[in-house]
PDB file of C-alpha atoms in Angstrom:
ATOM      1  CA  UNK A   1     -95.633 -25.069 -31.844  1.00 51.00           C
ATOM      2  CA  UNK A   2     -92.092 -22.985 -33.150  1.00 57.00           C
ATOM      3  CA  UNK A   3     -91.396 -20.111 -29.786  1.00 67.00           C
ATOM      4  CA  UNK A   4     -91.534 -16.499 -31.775  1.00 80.00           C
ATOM      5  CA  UNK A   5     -88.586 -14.865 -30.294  1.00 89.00           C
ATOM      6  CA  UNK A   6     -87.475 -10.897 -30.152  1.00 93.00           C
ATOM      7  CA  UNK A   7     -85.092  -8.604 -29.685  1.00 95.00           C
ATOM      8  CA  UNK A   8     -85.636  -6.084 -27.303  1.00 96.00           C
ATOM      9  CA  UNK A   9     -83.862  -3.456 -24.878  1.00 96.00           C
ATOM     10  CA  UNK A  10     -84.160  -4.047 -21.313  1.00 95.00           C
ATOM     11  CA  UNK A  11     -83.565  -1.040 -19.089  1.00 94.00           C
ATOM     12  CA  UNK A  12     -81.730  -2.335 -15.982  1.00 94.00           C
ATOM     13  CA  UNK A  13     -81.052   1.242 -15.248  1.00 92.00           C
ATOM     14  CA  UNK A  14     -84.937   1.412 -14.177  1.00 89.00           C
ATOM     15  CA  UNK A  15     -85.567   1.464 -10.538  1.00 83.00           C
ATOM     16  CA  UNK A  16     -89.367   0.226 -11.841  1.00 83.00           C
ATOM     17  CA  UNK A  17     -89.845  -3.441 -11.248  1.00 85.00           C
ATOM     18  CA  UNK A  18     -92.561  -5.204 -11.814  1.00 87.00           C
ATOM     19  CA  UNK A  19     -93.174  -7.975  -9.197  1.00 85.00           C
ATOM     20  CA  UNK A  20     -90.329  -9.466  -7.720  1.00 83.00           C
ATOM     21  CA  UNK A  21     -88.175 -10.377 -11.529  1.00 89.00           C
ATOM     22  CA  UNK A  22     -90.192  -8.176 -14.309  1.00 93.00           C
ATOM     23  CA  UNK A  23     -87.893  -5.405 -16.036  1.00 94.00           C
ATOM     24  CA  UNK A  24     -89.397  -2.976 -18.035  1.00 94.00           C
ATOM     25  CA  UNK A  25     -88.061  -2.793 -21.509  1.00 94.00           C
ATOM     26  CA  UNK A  26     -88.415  -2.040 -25.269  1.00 95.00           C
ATOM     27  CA  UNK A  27     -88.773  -4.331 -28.417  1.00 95.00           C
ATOM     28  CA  UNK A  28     -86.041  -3.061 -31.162  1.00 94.00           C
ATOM     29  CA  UNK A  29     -87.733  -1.163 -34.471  1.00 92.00           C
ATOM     30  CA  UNK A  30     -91.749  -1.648 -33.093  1.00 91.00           C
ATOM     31  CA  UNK A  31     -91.914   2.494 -32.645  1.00 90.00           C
ATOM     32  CA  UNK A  32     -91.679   2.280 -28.639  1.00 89.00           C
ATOM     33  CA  UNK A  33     -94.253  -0.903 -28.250  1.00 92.00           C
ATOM     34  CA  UNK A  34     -93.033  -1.852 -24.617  1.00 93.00           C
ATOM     35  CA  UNK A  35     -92.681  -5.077 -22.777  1.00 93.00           C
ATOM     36  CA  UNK A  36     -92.212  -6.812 -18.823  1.00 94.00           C
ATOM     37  CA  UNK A  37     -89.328  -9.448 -19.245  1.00 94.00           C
ATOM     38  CA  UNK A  38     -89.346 -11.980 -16.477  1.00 93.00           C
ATOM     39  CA  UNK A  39     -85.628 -11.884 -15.313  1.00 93.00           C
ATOM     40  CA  UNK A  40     -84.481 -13.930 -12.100  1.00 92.00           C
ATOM     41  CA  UNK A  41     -82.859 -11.785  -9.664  1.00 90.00           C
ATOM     42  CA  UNK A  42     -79.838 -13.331  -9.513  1.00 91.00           C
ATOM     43  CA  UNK A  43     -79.269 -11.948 -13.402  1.00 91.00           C
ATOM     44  CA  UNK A  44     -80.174  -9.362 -12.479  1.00 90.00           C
ATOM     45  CA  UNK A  45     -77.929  -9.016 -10.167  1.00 90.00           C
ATOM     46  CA  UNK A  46     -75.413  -9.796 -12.481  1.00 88.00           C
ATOM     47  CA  UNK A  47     -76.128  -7.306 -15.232  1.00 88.00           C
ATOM     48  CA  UNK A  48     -75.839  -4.336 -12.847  1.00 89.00           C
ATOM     49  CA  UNK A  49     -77.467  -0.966 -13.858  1.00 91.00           C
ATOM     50  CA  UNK A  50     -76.266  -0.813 -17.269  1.00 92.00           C
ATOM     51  CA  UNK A  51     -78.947  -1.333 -20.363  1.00 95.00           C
ATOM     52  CA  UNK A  52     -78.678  -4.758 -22.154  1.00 95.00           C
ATOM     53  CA  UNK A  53     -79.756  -5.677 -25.521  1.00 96.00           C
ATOM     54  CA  UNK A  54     -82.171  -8.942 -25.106  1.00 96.00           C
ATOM     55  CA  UNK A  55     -83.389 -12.308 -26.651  1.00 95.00           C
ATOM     56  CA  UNK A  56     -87.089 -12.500 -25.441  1.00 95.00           C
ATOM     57  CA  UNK A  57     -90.079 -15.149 -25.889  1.00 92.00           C
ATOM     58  CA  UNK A  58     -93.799 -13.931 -25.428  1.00 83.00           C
ATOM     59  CA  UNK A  59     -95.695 -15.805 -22.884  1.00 77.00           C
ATOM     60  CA  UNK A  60     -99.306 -17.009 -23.079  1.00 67.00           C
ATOM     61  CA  UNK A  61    -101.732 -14.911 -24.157  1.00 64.00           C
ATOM     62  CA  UNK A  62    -102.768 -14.259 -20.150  1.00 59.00           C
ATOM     63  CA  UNK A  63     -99.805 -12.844 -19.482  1.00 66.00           C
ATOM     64  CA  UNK A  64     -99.693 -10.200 -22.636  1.00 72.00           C
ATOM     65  CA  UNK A  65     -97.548  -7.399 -22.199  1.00 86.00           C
ATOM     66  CA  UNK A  66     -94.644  -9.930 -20.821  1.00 91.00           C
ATOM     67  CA  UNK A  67     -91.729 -11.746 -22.215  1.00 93.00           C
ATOM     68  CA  UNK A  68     -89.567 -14.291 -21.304  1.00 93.00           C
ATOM     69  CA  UNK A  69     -85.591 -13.857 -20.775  1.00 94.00           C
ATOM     70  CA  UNK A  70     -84.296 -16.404 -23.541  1.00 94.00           C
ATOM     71  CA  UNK A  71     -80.695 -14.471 -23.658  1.00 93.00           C
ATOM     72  CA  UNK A  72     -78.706 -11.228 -22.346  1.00 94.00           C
ATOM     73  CA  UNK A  73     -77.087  -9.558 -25.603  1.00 93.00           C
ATOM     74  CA  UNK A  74     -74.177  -7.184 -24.509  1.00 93.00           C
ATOM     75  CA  UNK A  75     -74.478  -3.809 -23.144  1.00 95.00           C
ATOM     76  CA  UNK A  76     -76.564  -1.017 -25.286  1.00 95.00           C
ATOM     77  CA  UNK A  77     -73.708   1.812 -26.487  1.00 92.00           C
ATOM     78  CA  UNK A  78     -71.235  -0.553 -27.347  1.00 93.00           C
ATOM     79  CA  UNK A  79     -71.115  -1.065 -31.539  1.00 92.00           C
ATOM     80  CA  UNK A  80     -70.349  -4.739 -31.055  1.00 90.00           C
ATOM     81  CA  UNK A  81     -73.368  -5.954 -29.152  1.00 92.00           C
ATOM     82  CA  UNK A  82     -75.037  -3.235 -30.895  1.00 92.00           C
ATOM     83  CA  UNK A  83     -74.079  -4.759 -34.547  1.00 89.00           C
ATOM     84  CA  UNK A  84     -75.309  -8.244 -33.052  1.00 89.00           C
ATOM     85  CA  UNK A  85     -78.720  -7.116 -31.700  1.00 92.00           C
ATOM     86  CA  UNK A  86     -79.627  -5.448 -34.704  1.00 91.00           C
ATOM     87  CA  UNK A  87     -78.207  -8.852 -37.548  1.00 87.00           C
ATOM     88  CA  UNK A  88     -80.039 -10.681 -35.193  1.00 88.00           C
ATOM     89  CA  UNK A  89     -83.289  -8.926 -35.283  1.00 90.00           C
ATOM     90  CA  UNK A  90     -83.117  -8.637 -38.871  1.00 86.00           C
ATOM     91  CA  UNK A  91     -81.890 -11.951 -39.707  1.00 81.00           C
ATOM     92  CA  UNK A  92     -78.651 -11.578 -41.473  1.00 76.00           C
ATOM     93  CA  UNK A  93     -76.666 -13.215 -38.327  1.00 69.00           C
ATOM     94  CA  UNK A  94     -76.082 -16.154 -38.058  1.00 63.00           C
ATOM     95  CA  UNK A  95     -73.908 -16.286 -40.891  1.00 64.00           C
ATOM     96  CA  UNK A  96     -73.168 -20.065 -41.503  1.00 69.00           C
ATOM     97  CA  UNK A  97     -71.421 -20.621 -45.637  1.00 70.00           C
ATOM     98  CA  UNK A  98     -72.771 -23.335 -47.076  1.00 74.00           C
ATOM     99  CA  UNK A  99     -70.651 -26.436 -46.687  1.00 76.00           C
ATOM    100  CA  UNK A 100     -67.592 -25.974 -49.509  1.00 75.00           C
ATOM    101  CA  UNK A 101     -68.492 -29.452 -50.575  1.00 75.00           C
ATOM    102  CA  UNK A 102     -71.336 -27.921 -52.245  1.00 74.00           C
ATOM    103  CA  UNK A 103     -70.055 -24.526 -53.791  1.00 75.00           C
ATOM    104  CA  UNK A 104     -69.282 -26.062 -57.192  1.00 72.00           C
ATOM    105  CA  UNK A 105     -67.106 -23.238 -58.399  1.00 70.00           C
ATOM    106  CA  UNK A 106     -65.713 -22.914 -62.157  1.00 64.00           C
ATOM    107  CA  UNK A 107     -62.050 -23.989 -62.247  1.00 55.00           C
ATOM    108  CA  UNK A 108     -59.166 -20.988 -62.701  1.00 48.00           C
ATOM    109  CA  UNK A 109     -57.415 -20.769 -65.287  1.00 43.00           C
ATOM    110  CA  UNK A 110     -54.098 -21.622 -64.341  1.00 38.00           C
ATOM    111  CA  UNK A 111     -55.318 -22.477 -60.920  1.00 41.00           C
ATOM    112  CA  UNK A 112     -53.951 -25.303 -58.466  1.00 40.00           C
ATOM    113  CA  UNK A 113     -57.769 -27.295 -59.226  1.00 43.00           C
ATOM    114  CA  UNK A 114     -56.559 -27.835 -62.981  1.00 39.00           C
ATOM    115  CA  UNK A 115     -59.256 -25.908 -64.425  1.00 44.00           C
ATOM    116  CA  UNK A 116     -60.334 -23.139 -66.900  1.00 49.00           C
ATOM    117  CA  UNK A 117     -62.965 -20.608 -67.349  1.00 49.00           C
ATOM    118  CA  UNK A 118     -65.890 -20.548 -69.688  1.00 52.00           C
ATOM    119  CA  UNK A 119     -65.306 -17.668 -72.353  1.00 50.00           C
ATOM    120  CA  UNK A 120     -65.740 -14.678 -71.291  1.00 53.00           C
ATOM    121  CA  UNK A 121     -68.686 -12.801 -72.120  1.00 60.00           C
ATOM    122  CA  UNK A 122     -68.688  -9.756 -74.726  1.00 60.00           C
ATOM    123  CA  UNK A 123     -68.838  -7.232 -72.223  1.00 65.00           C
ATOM    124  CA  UNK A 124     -66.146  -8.562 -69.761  1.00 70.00           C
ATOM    125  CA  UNK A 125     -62.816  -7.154 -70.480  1.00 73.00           C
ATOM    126  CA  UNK A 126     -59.340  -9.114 -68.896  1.00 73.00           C
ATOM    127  CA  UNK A 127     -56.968  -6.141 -68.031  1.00 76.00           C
ATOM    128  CA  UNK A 128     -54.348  -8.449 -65.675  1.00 75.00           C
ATOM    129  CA  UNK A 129     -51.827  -7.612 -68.188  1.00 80.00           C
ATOM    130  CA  UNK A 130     -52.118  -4.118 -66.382  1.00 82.00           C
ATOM    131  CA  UNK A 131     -49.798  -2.724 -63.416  1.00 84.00           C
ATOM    132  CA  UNK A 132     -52.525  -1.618 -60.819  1.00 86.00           C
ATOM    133  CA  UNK A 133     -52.249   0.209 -57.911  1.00 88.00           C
ATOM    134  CA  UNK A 134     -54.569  -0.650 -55.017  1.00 88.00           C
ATOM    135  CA  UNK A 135     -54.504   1.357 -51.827  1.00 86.00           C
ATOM    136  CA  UNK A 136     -55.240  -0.595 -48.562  1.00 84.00           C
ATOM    137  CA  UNK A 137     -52.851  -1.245 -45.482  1.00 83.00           C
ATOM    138  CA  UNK A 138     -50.084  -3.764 -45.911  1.00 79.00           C
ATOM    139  CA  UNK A 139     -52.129  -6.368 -43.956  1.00 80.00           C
ATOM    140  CA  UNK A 140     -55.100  -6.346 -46.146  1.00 79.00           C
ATOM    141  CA  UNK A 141     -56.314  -9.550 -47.460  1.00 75.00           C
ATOM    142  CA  UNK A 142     -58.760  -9.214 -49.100  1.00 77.00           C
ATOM    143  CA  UNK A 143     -57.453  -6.710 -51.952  1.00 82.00           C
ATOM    144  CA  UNK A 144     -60.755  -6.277 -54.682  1.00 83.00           C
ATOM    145  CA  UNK A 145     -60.465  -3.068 -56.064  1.00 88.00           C
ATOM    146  CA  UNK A 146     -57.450  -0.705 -57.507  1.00 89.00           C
ATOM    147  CA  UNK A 147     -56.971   1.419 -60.149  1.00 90.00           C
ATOM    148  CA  UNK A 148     -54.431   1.745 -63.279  1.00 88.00           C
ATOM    149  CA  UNK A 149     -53.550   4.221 -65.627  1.00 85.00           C
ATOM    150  CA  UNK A 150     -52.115   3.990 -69.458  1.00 81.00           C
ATOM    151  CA  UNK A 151     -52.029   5.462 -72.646  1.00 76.00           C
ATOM    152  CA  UNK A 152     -55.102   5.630 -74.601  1.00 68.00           C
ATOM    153  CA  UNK A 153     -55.665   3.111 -77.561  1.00 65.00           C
ATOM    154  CA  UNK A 154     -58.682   5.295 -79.352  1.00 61.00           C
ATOM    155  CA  UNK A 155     -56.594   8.310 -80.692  1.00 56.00           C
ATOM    156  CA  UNK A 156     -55.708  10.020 -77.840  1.00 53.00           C
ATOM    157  CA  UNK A 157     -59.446  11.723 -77.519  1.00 50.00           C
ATOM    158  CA  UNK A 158     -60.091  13.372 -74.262  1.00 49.00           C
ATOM    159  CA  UNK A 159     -62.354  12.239 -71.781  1.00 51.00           C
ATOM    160  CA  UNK A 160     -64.769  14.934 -69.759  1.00 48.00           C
ATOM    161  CA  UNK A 161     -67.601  14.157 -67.103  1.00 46.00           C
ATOM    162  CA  UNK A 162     -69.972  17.207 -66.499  1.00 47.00           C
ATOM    163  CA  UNK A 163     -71.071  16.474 -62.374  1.00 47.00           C
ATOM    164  CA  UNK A 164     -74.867  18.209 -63.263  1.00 49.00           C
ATOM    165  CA  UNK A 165     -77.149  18.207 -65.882  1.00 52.00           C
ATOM    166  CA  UNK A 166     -78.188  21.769 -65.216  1.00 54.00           C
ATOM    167  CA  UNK A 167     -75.923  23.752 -68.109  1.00 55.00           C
ATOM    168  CA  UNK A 168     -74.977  27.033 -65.451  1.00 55.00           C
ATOM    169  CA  UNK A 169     -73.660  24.369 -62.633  1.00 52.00           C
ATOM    170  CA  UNK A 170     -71.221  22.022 -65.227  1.00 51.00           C
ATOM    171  CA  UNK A 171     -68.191  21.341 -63.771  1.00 50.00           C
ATOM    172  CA  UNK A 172     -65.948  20.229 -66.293  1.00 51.00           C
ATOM    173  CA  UNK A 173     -63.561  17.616 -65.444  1.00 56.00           C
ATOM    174  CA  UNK A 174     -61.072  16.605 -68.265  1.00 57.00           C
ATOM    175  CA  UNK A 175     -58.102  13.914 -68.205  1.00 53.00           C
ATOM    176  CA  UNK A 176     -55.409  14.525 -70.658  1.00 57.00           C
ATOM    177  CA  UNK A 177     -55.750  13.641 -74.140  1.00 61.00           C
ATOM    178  CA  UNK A 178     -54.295   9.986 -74.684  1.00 71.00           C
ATOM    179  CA  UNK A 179     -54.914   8.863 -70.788  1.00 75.00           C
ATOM    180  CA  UNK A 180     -56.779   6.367 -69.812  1.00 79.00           C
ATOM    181  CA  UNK A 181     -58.319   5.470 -66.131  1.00 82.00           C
ATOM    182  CA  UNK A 182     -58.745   1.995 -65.178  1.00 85.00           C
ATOM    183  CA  UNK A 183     -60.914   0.986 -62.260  1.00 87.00           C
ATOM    184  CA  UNK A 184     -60.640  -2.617 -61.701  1.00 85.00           C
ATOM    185  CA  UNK A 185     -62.672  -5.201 -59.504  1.00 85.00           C
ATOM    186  CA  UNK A 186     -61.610  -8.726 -58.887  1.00 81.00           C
ATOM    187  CA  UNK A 187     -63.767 -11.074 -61.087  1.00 76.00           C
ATOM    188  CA  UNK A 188     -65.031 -13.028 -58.211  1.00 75.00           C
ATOM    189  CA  UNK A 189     -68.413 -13.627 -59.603  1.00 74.00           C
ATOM    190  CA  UNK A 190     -67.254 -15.376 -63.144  1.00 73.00           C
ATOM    191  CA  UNK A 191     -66.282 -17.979 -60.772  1.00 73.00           C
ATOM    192  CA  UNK A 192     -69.603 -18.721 -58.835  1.00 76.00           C
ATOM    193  CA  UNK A 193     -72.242 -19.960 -60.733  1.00 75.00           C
ATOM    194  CA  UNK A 194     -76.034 -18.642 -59.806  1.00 78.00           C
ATOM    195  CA  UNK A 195     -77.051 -22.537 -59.417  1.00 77.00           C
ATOM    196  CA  UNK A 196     -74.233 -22.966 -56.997  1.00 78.00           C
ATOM    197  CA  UNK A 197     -75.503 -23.078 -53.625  1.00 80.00           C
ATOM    198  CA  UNK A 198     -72.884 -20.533 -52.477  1.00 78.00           C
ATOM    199  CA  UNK A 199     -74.872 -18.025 -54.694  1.00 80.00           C
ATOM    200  CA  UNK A 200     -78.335 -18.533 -53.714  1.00 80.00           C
ATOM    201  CA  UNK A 201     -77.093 -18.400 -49.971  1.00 78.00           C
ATOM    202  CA  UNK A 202     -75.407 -15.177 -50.751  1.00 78.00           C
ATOM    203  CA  UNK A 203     -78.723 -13.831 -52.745  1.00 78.00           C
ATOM    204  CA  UNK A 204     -80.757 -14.926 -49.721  1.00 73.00           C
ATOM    205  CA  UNK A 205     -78.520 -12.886 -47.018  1.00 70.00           C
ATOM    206  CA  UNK A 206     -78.429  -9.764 -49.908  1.00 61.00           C
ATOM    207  CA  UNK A 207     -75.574  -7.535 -46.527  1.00 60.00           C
ATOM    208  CA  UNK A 208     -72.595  -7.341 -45.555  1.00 58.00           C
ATOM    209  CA  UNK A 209     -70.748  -5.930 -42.441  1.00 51.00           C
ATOM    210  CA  UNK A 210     -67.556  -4.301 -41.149  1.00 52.00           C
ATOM    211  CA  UNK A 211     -65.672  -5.214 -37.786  1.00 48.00           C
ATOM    212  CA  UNK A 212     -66.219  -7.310 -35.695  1.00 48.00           C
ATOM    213  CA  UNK A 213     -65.055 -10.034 -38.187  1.00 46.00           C
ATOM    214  CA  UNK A 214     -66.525 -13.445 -36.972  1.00 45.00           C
ATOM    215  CA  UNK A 215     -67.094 -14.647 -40.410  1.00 44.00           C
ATOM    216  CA  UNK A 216     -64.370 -14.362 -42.981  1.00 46.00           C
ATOM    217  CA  UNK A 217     -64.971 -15.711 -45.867  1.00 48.00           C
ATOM    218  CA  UNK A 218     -62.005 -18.259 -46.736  1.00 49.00           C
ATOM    219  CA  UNK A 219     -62.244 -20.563 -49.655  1.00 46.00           C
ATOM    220  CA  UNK A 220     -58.858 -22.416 -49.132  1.00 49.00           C
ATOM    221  CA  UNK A 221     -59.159 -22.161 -53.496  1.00 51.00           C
ATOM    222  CA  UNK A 222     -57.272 -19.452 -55.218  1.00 53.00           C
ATOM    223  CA  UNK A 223     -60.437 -17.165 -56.455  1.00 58.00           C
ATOM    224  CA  UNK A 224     -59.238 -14.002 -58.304  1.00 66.00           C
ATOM    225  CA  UNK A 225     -57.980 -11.197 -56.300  1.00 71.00           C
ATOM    226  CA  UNK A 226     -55.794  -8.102 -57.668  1.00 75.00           C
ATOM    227  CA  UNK A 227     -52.656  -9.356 -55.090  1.00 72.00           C
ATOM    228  CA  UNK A 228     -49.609  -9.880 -57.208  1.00 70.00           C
ATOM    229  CA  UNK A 229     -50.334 -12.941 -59.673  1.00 62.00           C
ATOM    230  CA  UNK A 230     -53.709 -13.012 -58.578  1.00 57.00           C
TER     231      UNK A 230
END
């Protein structure tokens, strides 16, 4: 029979205990459903007074109302154990790649694998004849977005964006005849195939997340980017 684990908050800063090891605490997103986790004192010792994010296991049914200790997360207030509890609970963390063996990306064109892309399709456009300006730190590595500007090719017609469909609150917003704006994004996805493994995995997970960065993503291949000759 699979253990059904959760996440909860265990408030160390409780004088309350229950028997000699029971801490009183709160299952994460179950609006305020509470729980008694069995915690040996000797960890509890050890985790002081301050709150603690927690990996719990129910017990038998005779004992409802109580958990298990399975694992002390890090201390509640700080965004990094914070971050973890909450992947964890929702299932987004671990965050293992599928082996690269089994990505089965398109070649590049011009790339060190020898291959080529398929034709592109009507609506994609190649602008990496363009000079484009991103604007990150000089230690970014990941670089997936920037911007360009040149002369029109339709005639030199303006381009205006009203910001509300309500006629008495348009805000006109005009370029200059004969500009154009580019926004660009690195063409990552012409390169990963939606029967590739890679892209199922990364359907199936559907998030993202900032710092801490435990999980990089690092091909070792060179897939597009807008770095210089990228």
């Amino acid at each position: 029979m699979a253990v059904s684990y959760r996440f909860a908050v265990l408030r160390f800063d409780d004088r309350n205990r229950y028997g000699q090891d029971g801490v009183p605490g709160t299952f994460l997103f179950a609006g305020g459903e509470s729980v008694i986790v069995r915690v040996k004192p000797a960890t509890q010792a050890k985790a002081g007074k301050r709150n603690r994010f927690a990996k719990v296991a129910a017990l038998s049914s005779s004992n409802e109302g109580e958990a298990a200790l399975i694992e002390l997360l890090g201390p509640v207030g700080e965004y990094a154990s914070e971050l973890e509890a909450y992947q964890l609970h929702f299932g987004v963390k671990p965050c293992r790649y599928p082996q690269k063996e089994e990505w089965a990306l398109t070649g590049l064109l011009g790339g060190g694998d020898g291959g080529s892309l398929p034709p592109c399709e009507a609506w994609r456009r190649d602008c990496s004849h363009l000079h484009v300006v991103s604007v990150d730190n000089a230690s970014t590595r990941d670089i997936d977005d920037a911007l360009s500007i040149e002369a029109s090719a339709d005639g030199g017609v303006a381009r205006t964006w009203r910001l509300s469909p309500e006629p008495s609150l348009n805000l006109p917003r005009s370029f200059p005849a004969g500009v154009e704006l580019g926004i660009h994004v690195a063409d990552v996805a012409a390169h990963i195939s939606p029967a590739s493994p890679l892209f199922r995995w990364a359907l199936e997970r559907a998030g993202a997340h900032g710092p801490p960065r435990r999980d990089r993503f690092r091909s070792g291949q060179p897939l597009p980017s807008l770095l210089p000759g990228g």
